[in-house]
Coordinates of C-alpha atoms (C1' of nucleotides) in Angstrom, one line a residue:
Chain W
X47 CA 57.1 98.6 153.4
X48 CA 58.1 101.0 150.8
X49 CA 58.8 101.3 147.2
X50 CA 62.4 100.5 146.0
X51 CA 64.6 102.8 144.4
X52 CA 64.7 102.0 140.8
X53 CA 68.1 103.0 139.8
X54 CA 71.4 102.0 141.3
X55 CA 72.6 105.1 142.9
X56 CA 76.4 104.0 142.8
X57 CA 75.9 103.3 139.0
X58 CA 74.2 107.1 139.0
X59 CA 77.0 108.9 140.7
X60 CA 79.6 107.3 138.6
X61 CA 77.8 108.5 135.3
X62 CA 77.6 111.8 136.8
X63 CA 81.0 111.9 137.6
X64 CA 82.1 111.2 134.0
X65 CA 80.0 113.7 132.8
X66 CA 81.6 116.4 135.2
X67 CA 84.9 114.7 134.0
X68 CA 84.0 115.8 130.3
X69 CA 82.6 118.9 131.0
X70 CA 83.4 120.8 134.1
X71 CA 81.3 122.0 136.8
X72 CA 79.8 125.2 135.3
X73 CA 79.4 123.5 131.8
X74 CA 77.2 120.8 133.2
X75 CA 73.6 121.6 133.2
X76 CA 71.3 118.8 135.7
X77 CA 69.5 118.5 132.4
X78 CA 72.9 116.5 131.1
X79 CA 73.0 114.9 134.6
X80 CA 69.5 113.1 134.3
X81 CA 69.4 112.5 130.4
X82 CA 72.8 110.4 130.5
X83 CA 71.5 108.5 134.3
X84 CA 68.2 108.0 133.0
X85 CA 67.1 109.4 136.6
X86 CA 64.3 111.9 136.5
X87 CA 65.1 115.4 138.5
X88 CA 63.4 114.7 141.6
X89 CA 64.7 111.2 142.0
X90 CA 68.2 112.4 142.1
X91 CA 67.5 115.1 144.0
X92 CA 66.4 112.9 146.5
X93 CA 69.5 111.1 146.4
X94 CA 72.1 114.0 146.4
X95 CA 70.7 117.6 147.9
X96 CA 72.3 119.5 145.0
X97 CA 74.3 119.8 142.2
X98 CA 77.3 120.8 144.4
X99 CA 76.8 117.8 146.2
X100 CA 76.6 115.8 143.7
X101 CA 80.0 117.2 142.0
X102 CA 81.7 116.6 145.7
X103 CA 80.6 113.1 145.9
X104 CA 82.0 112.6 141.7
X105 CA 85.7 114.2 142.7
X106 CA 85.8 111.5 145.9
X107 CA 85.2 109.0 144.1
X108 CA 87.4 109.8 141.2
X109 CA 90.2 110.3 144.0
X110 CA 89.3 107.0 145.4
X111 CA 89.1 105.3 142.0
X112 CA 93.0 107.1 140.9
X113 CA 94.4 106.7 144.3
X114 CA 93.6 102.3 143.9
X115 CA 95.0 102.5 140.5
X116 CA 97.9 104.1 141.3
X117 CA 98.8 101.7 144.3
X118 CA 97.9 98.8 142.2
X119 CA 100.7 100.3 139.9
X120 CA 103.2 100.7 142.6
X121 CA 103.0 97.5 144.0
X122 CA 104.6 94.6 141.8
X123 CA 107.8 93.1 141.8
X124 CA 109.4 95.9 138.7
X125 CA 112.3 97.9 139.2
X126 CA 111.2 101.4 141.0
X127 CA 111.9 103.3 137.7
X128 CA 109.6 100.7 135.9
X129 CA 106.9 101.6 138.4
X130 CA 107.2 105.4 138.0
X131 CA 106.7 104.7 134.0
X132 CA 103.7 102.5 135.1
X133 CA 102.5 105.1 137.6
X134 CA 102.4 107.7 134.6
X135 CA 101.0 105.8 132.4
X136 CA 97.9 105.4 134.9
X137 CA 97.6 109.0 135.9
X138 CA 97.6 110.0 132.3
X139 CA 95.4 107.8 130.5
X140 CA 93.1 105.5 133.4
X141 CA 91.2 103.5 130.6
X142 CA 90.8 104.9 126.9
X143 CA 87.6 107.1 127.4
X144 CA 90.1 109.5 129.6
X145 CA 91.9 111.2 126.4
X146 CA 91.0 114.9 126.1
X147 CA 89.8 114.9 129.9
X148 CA 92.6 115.5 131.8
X149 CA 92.1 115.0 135.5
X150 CA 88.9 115.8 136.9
X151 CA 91.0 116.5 140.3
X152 CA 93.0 119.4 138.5
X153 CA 90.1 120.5 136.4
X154 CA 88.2 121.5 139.4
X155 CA 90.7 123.2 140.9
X156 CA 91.4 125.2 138.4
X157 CA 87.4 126.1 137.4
X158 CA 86.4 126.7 141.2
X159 CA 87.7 129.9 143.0
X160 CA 90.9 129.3 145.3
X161 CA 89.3 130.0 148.6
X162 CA 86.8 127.4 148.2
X163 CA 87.3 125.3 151.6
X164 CA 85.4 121.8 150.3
X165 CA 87.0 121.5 147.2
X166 CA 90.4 122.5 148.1
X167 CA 90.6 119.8 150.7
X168 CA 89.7 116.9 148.5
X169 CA 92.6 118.4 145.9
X170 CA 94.6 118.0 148.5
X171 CA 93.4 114.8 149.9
X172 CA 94.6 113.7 146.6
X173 CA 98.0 115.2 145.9
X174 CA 99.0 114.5 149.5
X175 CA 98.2 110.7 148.8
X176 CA 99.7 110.6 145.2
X177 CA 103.1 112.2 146.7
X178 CA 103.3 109.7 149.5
X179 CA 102.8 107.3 146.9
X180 CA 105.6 108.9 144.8
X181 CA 107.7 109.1 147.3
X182 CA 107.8 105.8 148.8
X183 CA 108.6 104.5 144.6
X184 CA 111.6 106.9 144.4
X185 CA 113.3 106.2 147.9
X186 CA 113.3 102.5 147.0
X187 CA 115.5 103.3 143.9
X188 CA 117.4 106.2 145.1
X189 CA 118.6 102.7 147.8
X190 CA 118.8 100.8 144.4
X191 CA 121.2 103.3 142.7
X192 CA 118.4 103.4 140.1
X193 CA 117.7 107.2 140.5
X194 CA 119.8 110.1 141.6
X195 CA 120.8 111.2 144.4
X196 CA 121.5 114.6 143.8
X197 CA 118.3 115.7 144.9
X198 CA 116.4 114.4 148.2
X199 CA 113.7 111.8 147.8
X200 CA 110.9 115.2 148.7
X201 CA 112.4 117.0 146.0
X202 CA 112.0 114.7 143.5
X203 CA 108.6 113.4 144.5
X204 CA 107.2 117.0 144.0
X205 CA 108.9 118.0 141.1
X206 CA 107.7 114.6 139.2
X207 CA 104.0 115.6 140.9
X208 CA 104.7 118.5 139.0
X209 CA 105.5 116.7 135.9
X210 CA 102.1 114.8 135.7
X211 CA 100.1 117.7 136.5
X212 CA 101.6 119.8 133.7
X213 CA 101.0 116.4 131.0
X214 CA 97.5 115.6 132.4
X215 CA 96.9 119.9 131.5
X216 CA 98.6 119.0 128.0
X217 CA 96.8 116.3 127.5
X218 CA 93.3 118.1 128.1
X219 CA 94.6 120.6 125.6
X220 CA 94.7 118.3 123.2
X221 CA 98.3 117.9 122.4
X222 CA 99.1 114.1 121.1
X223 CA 98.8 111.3 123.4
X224 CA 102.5 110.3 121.8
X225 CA 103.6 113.5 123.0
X226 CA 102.9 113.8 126.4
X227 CA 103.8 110.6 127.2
X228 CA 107.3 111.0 125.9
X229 CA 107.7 114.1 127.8
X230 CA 107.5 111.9 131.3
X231 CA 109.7 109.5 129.8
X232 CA 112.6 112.5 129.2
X233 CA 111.2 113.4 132.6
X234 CA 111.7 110.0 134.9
X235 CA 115.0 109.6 132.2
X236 CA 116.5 112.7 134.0
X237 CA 115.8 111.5 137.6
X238 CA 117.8 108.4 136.6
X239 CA 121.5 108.2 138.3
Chain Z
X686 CA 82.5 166.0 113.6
X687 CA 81.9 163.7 115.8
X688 CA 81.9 162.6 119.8
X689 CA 84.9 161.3 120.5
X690 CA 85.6 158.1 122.5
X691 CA 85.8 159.4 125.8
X692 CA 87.4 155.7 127.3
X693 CA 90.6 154.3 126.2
X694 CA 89.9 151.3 124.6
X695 CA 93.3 149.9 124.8
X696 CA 93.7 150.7 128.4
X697 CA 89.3 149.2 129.2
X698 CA 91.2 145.9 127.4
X699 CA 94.3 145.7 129.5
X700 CA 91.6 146.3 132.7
X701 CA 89.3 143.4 131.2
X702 CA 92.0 140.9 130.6
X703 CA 92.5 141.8 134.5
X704 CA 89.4 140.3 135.0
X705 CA 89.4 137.2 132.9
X706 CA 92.4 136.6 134.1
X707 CA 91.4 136.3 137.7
X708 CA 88.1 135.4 137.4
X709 CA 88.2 132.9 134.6
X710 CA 85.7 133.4 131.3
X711 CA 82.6 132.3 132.2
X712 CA 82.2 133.6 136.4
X713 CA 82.9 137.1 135.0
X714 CA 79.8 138.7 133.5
X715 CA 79.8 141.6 131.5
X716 CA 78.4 143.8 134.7
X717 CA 81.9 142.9 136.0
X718 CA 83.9 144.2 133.0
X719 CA 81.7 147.5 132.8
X720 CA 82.3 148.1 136.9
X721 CA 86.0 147.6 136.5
X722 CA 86.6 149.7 133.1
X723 CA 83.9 152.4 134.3
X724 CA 83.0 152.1 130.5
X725 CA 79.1 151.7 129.8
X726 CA 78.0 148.6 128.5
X727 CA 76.9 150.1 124.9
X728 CA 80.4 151.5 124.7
X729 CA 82.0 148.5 125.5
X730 CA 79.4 147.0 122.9
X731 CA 80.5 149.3 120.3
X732 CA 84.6 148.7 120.6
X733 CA 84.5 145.0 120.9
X734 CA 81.4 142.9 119.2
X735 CA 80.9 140.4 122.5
X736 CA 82.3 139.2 125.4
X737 CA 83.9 136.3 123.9
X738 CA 85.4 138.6 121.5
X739 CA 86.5 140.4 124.1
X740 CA 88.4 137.2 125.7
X741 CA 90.0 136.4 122.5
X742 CA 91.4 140.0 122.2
X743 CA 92.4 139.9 125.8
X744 CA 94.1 135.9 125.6
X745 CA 96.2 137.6 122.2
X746 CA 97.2 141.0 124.2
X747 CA 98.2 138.7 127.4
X748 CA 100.0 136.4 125.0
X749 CA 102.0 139.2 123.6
X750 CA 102.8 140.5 126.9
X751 CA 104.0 137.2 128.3
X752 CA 106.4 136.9 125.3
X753 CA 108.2 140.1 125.5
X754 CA 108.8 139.6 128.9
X755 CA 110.4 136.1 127.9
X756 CA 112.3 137.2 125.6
X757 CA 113.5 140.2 127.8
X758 CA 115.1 137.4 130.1
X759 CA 116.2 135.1 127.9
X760 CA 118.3 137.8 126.7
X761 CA 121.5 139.8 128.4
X762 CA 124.9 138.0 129.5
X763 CA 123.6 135.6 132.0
X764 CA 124.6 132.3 131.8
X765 CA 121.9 129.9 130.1
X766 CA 120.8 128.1 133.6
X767 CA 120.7 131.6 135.0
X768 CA 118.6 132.7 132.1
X769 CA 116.3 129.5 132.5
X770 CA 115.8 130.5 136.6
X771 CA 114.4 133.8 135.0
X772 CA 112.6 132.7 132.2
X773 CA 111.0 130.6 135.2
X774 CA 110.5 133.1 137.6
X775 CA 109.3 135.8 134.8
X776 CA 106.7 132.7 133.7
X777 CA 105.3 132.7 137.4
X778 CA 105.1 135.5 138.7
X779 CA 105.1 138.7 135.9
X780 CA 103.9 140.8 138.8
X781 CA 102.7 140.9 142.5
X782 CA 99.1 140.7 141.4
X783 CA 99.7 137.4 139.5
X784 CA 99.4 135.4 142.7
X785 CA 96.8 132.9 143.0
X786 CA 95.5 134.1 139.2
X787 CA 98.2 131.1 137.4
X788 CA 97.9 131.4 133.5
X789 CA 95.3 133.3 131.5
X790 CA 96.3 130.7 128.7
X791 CA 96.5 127.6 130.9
X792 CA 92.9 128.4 132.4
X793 CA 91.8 129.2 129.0
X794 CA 92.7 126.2 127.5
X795 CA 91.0 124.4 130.6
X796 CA 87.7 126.0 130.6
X797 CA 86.8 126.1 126.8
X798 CA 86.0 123.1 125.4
X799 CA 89.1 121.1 123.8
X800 CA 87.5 121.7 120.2
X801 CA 87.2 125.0 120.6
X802 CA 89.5 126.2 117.8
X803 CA 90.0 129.8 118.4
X804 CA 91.3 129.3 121.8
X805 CA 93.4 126.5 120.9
X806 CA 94.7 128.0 118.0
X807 CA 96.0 130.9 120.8
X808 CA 97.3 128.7 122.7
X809 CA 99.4 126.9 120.5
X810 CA 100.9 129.9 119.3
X811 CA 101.9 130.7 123.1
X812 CA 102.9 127.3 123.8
X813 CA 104.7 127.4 120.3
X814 CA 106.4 130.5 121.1
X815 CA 107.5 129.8 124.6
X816 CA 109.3 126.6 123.3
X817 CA 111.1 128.1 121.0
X818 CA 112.5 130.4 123.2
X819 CA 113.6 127.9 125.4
X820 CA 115.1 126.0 122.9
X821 CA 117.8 128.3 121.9
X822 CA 118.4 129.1 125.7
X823 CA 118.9 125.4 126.1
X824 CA 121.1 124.7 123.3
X825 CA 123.4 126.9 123.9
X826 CA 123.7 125.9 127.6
X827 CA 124.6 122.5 125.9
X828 CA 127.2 124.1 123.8
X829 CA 128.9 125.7 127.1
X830 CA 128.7 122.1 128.2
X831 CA 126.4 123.2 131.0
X832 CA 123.3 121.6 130.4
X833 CA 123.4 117.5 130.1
X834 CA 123.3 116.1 126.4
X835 CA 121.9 112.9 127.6
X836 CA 118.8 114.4 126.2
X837 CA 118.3 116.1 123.1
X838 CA 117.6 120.4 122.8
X839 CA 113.5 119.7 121.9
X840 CA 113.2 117.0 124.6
X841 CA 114.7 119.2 127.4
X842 CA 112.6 122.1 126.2
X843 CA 109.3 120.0 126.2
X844 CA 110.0 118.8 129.3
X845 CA 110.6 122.3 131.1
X846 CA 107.9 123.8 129.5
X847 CA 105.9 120.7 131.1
X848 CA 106.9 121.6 133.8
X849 CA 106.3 125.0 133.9
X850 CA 102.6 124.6 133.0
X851 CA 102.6 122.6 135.9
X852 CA 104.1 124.7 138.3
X853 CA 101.4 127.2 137.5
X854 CA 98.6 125.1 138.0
X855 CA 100.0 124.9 141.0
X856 CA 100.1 128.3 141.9
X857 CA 96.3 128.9 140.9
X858 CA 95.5 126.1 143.2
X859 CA 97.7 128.3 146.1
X860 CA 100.3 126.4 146.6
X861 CA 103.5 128.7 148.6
X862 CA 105.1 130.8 146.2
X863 CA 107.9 129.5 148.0
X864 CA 107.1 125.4 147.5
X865 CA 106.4 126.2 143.4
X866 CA 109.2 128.1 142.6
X867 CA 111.8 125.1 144.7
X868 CA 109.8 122.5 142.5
X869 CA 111.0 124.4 139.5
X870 CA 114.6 124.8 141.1
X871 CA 114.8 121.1 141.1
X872 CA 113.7 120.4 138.0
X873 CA 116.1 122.4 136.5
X874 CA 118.8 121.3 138.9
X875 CA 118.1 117.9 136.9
X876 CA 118.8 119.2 133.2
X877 CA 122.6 120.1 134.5
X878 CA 125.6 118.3 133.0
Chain L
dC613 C1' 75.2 177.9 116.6
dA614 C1' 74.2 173.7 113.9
dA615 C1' 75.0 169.1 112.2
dG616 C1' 76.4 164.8 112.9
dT617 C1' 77.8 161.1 115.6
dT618 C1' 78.8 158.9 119.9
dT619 C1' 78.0 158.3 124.5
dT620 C1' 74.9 157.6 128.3
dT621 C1' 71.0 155.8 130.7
dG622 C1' 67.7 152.7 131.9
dA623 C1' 64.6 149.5 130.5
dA624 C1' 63.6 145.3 128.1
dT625 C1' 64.2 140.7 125.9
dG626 C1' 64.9 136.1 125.8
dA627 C1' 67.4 132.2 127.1
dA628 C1' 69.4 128.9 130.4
dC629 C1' 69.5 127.1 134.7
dA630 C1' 69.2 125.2 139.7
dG631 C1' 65.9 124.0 142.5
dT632 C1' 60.8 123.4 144.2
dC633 C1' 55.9 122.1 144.3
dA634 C1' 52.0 119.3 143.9
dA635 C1' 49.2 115.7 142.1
dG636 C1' 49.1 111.3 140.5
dT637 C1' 51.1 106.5 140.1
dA638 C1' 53.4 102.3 141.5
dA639 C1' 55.3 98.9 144.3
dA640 C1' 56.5 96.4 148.7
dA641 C1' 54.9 94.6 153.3
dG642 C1' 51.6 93.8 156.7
Chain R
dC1477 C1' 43.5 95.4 150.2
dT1478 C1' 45.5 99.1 152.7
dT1479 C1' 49.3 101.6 154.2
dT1480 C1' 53.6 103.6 153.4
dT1481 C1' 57.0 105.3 150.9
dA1482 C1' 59.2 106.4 146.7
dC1483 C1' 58.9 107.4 141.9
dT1484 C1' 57.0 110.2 137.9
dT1485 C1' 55.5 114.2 135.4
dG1486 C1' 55.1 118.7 134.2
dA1487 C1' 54.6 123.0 135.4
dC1488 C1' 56.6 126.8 138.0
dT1489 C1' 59.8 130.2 140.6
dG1490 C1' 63.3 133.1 140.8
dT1491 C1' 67.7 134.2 139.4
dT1492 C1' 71.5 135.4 136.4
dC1493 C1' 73.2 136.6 132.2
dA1494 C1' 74.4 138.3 127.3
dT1495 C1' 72.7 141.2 124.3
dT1496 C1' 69.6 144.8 122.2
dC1497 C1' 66.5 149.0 121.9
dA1498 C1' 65.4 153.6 122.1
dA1499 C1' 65.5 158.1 123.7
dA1500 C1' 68.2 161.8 125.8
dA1501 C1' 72.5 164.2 126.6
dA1502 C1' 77.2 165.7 125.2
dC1503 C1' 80.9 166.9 122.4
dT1504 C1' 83.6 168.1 118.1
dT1505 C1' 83.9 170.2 113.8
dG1506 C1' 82.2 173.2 110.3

DNA sequence: CAAGTTTTTGAATGAACAGTCAAGTAAAAG
DNA sequence: CTTTTACTTGACTGTTCATTCAAAAACTTG
């Protein structure tokens, strides 16, 4: 006995979330927020208590949206060393609006201060998944003879975490999509055996 | 015959760069500078025209900095990977006070918008510079036949400077001193003959 | 001491922004 | 048609911030 909502709060949130993918945090103004949703102040609002709130519910669903990509990558019947190429290939460039966005994961952890508790655990949340995720790839070929064994399968997991976080920065700075992506290439080359 | 500046303006600019560097661009207001330098506002005012002005001034002093301190370990009779663990460890952590503050230039070119073209024409001279400078390091390490050849000299020095970026990402978002600087060990562990 | 210029001090301006309030409107369900 | 709840609209609050103004004080050089 009460008057539906009139815009799709799912659809909402994942507007917002690519707006706070483009801009950052700070740079978004709740103006920006309800002229690209459509949804007046109040309305969201009443949805989401705050801006803050809003932004939190934007980097879990970005973490949730990466983390499905990325296992959707990993899975397949390729060669381990194919999957890592197809794993980076997903981090860095998710669909073709991503270029000059970088990752909305690293982005905020870099634009909000280190102590902040909430954020910090949903970087984390993230990493920790994408590394498990990393790791279970590598292991498989290290068993293959595909990738070297001079390092442990931790080792190489992190420093390739590494890797992608450094491209998805470069790729926010605007150096060449070419570019980057042939710098994870010489990257997963080196890991090879 | 007149009053004469009764701050140093080159020290107030080593102070502010402090700042920015800790605090990133836009969460330090210009009541922050003042407090730190102890210079009035008007005087500040007077030496440098704004605040953003005062940003770029500080991005091209830290810029400088970071380069000679390069250069100074890329230099000596070390042996090229030795030089590259220094180059690594001089990149990360210039000082005790760098913890937890990562890049001035990698936060830079995160927080300004991607077209902003005085920022990114800074940071492509840093990123420019840094490259270079591991280029030679890396060549010649391929010469002694201690650095593989299964890459090319501008590939291997894309891909550590990749990875260097990354590893100070890392360190803003406060991961161990400890974990970063193994993550760095391995990835030059990798580019070995 | 006097001239000239720069600092200091404190107030003021004007803009942007997150968040709130209140009055009116619209829709579903009984 | 009435109740209940949510949406709309527009104005408003209170804050923060960069930047500017203007008048007073301080210092160097002639």
């Amino acid at each position: 006995m009460s008057r539906p909502r009139e815009f799709d709060a799912d659809h909402a949130l994942h507007q917002c979330m690519e707006v706070f993918w483009t801009k950052g945090y700070h740079a978004t103004s709740y103006e920006d927020l309800t002229r690209t949703t459509q949804v007046k102040k109040q309305s969201l609002y009443g949805v989401f208590k705050s801006k803050r709130e809003l932004f939190l519910k934007s980097l879990a669903l970005y973490r949730e949206q990466s983390i499905e990509l990325l296992e959707e990558r990993a899975a397949g019947k390729k060669s381990p060393v194919e999957k890592l190429q197809a794993i980076c290939e997903a981090a860095l460039f998710p669909d073709e609006a991503a270029v000059k966005r970088g990752c909305l994961m690293i982005n905020a952890s870099l634009e909000f201060d280190s102590g902040d508790e909430e954020i910090n655990r949903e970087v984390m949340l993230m990493t920790g998944t994408v590394e498990k995720i990393l790791l279970r790839v590598i292991r498989s070929g290290q068993e293959q003879g595909e990738i070297t064994t001079r390092m442990t399968d931790r080792e190489l997991a992190a420093h390739l975490n590494n890797a992608i976080g450094g491209a998805k920065v470069l790729e926010k700075s605007g150096t060449p999509r070419e570019q980057v992506s042939h710098i994870l290439h010489t990257t997963i080359a080196l890991m090879q055996a």
